[in-house]
Coordinates of C-alpha atoms and ligand atoms in Angstrom, one line a residue:
X239 CA 71.5 5.6 -136.0
X240 CA 72.8 2.6 -138.1
X241 CA 74.4 -0.2 -136.2
X242 CA 78.2 -0.3 -136.5
X243 CA 80.2 -3.4 -137.2
X244 CA 81.5 -3.3 -133.6
X245 CA 78.0 -3.1 -132.3
X246 CA 76.9 -6.0 -134.5
X247 CA 79.8 -8.2 -133.3
X248 CA 78.9 -7.3 -129.8
X249 CA 75.3 -8.4 -130.5
X250 CA 76.5 -11.7 -132.1
X251 CA 78.8 -12.4 -129.1
X252 CA 75.6 -12.4 -127.0
X253 CA 73.8 -14.8 -129.3
X254 CA 72.2 -17.8 -127.7
X255 CA 70.1 -19.0 -130.7
X256 CA 71.5 -22.5 -130.5
X257 CA 70.4 -23.8 -127.2
X258 CA 71.8 -27.3 -127.4
X259 CA 75.5 -26.6 -128.2
X260 CA 77.6 -29.1 -126.1
X261 CA 79.8 -26.5 -124.6
X262 CA 77.2 -23.7 -124.8
X263 CA 77.4 -20.6 -127.0
X264 CA 80.7 -18.8 -127.3
X265 CA 80.8 -17.0 -130.6
X266 CA 84.3 -16.4 -131.9
X267 CA 84.7 -13.9 -134.7
X268 CA 86.7 -10.7 -135.2
X269 CA 87.0 -7.8 -137.6
X270 CA 87.0 -4.0 -138.1
X271 CA 85.1 -2.1 -140.8
X272 CA 88.4 -1.3 -142.5
X273 CA 89.2 -5.0 -143.1
X274 CA 90.2 -5.9 -146.6
X275 CA 90.3 -9.7 -146.3
X276 CA 87.8 -12.1 -144.7
X277 CA 88.9 -15.5 -143.5
X278 CA 85.9 -17.8 -143.6
X279 CA 86.5 -21.2 -142.1
X280 CA 84.0 -23.6 -140.6
X281 CA 83.6 -23.3 -136.8
X282 CA 85.8 -23.2 -133.8
X283 CA 87.3 -26.4 -132.4
X284 CA 87.6 -27.0 -128.6
X285 CA 90.9 -25.2 -128.3
X286 CA 89.6 -22.0 -130.0
X287 CA 86.4 -22.3 -127.9
X288 CA 88.6 -22.3 -124.8
X289 CA 90.8 -19.4 -125.7
X290 CA 88.3 -17.3 -127.7
X291 CA 91.1 -16.6 -130.2
X292 CA 90.3 -17.7 -133.8
X293 CA 92.8 -20.0 -135.6
X294 CA 94.8 -20.4 -132.4
X295 CA 95.4 -24.0 -133.2
X296 CA 97.5 -26.2 -135.5
X297 CA 95.1 -25.3 -138.4
X298 CA 95.9 -21.7 -137.8
X299 CA 99.6 -22.4 -137.7
X300 CA 99.4 -24.0 -141.1
X301 CA 97.2 -21.3 -142.6
X302 CA 99.8 -18.6 -141.4
X303 CA 102.5 -20.7 -142.9
X304 CA 100.6 -20.8 -146.2
X305 CA 100.2 -17.1 -146.1
X306 CA 103.7 -16.4 -144.8
X307 CA 102.1 -14.2 -142.2
X308 CA 103.2 -13.5 -138.7
X309 CA 100.6 -13.3 -135.9
X310 CA 100.9 -9.5 -135.7
X311 CA 99.4 -9.1 -139.2
X312 CA 97.1 -12.1 -139.0
X313 CA 95.4 -10.8 -135.9
X314 CA 95.3 -7.2 -137.0
X315 CA 91.6 -6.8 -137.4
X316 CA 92.1 -3.6 -139.4
X317 CA 93.4 -5.9 -142.2
X318 CA 91.8 -9.3 -141.6
X319 CA 88.3 -10.2 -140.3
X320 CA 87.7 -13.7 -139.2
X321 CA 84.1 -14.8 -139.9
X322 CA 83.6 -18.5 -139.9
X323 CA 80.4 -20.2 -141.1
X324 CA 79.5 -21.1 -137.5
X325 CA 80.7 -19.0 -134.6
X326 CA 80.4 -21.5 -131.8
X327 CA 81.9 -25.0 -131.3
X328 CA 79.3 -27.4 -132.7
X329 CA 80.3 -30.6 -131.0
X330 CA 81.8 -33.8 -132.1
X331 CA 80.5 -36.4 -134.5
X332 CA 81.7 -39.7 -135.6
X333 CA 84.3 -38.2 -138.0
X334 CA 85.6 -35.2 -136.1
X335 CA 83.9 -31.9 -135.3
X336 CA 80.3 -31.5 -136.5
X337 CA 79.5 -29.1 -139.3
X338 CA 78.8 -25.4 -138.5
X339 CA 75.2 -24.8 -137.5
X340 CA 73.4 -23.6 -140.7
X341 CA 71.3 -21.3 -138.6
X342 CA 74.4 -19.2 -137.7
X343 CA 75.0 -18.3 -141.4
X344 CA 71.3 -17.6 -141.9
X345 CA 71.2 -15.2 -139.0
X346 CA 74.5 -13.4 -139.4
X347 CA 76.5 -13.7 -142.6
X348 CA 74.6 -11.1 -144.7
X349 CA 74.5 -8.7 -141.9
X350 CA 78.2 -8.9 -141.4
X351 CA 78.9 -8.6 -145.1
X352 CA 76.9 -5.4 -145.2
X353 CA 79.2 -3.9 -142.5
X354 CA 82.4 -4.8 -144.3
X355 CA 82.5 -2.4 -147.3
X356 CA 86.2 -2.5 -147.9
X357 CA 86.6 -6.3 -148.3
X358 CA 88.4 -7.2 -151.5
X359 CA 89.1 -10.9 -150.9
X360 CA 87.3 -13.7 -149.0
X361 CA 89.3 -16.8 -148.3
X362 CA 86.8 -19.7 -148.3
X363 CA 88.5 -22.2 -146.1
X364 CA 87.0 -25.7 -146.4
X365 CA 83.9 -27.2 -147.9
X366 CA 81.2 -25.3 -145.9
X367 CA 82.5 -21.9 -146.7
X368 CA 83.0 -22.9 -150.4
X369 CA 79.4 -24.3 -150.6
X370 CA 77.8 -21.3 -149.0
X371 CA 79.7 -18.7 -151.1
X372 CA 80.2 -20.4 -154.4
X373 CA 77.0 -22.4 -154.6
X374 CA 76.5 -23.8 -158.1
X375 CA 79.7 -22.2 -159.3
X376 CA 81.8 -24.7 -157.5
X377 CA 83.1 -27.8 -159.3
X378 CA 82.1 -31.4 -158.7
X379 CA 84.8 -31.9 -156.0
X380 CA 86.5 -29.6 -153.5
X381 CA 89.8 -30.6 -155.1
X382 CA 88.7 -29.4 -158.6
X383 CA 87.3 -26.2 -157.1
X384 CA 90.6 -25.5 -155.4
X385 CA 92.5 -26.3 -158.5
X386 CA 90.4 -23.8 -160.5
X387 CA 90.7 -21.1 -157.8
X388 CA 91.5 -18.3 -160.2
X389 CA 88.1 -18.6 -161.8
X390 CA 86.6 -17.2 -158.5
X391 CA 89.1 -14.4 -158.0
X392 CA 87.1 -11.8 -160.0
X393 CA 84.2 -12.3 -157.6
X394 CA 86.6 -11.8 -154.7
X395 CA 86.8 -15.4 -153.6
X396 CA 89.7 -17.8 -153.1
X397 CA 88.6 -21.4 -152.3
X398 CA 91.0 -23.3 -150.1
X399 CA 91.2 -26.7 -148.6
X400 CA 91.0 -26.6 -144.8
X401 CA 94.5 -26.5 -143.3
X402 CA 93.5 -29.0 -140.5
X403 CA 95.9 -31.7 -139.6
X404 CA 93.0 -34.1 -140.5
X405 CA 93.6 -33.2 -144.1
X406 CA 97.2 -34.4 -144.2
X407 CA 96.3 -37.3 -146.5
X408 CA 94.7 -34.9 -149.0
X409 CA 97.8 -32.7 -149.0
X410 CA 100.0 -35.7 -149.6
X411 CA 97.8 -36.9 -152.5
X412 CA 97.7 -33.4 -153.9
X413 CA 101.3 -31.9 -153.6
X414 CA 100.6 -29.4 -156.4
X415 CA 98.4 -27.5 -153.9
X416 CA 101.2 -26.4 -151.5
X417 CA 103.9 -26.4 -154.3
X418 CA 102.1 -24.4 -156.9
X419 CA 98.8 -22.9 -155.7
X420 CA 99.7 -21.7 -152.2
X421 CA 102.5 -19.4 -153.4
X422 CA 100.1 -17.7 -155.9
X423 CA 97.4 -17.3 -153.3
X424 CA 99.9 -15.8 -150.9
X425 CA 100.8 -13.3 -153.5
X426 CA 97.1 -12.3 -154.0
X427 CA 96.6 -11.9 -150.3
X428 CA 99.7 -9.7 -149.8
X429 CA 98.7 -7.7 -152.8
X430 CA 95.4 -6.8 -151.1
X431 CA 97.1 -6.1 -147.8
X432 CA 99.6 -3.8 -149.4
X433 CA 97.1 -1.7 -151.4
Ligands
LIG619 S1 76.4 -20.9 -133.5 FE1 75.8 -18.9 -134.3 S2 73.5 -18.9 -134.2 FE2 74.3 -20.5 -132.8 S3 74.5 -19.6 -130.8 FE3 76.5 -19.5 -131.8 S4 76.5 -17.4 -132.7 FE4 74.3 -17.9 -132.3

């Protein structure tokens, strides 16, 4: 019998492929086969590693603010799946958390996509998700890619800057993002949820 999404997620939660993770493997991802939207960020930080709840941090608060979404919808796995580029906390580098482990996407992303047949929209949150999913279609800079977000909508993607507090300077330099683009993206997300 074919493996269900629930079974696949259970298998992933037992993954120990990366032996040298500083806090050890603790894959954090959620979703049900009925999900229409996938949130693809980078990798859990230490707080999410501790709680096991995705986006349970200041980045998640800002993302929910952008989407005008309360936690009861945000965490309803029937609507939204949370599938970052790396499922485990990767550790700290000189400039914040390290990138997600590429091995994680190699092992799991395609398998998960195959088990989510109802997805209409993938929110690509931050450079790693954008690079992985848009590849050569992305613009020279993340800012330009985000500015031209509508170009990717027909393929079911919305590229977003990461809502991390670390990106506050980017948001200050680019006020058009929250003033003009966020309301339009919010509309697209709610359209899919309401279908
Ligand atoms: S980061 Fe991904 S591949 Fe590595 S141990 Fe965690 S789930 Fe497995």
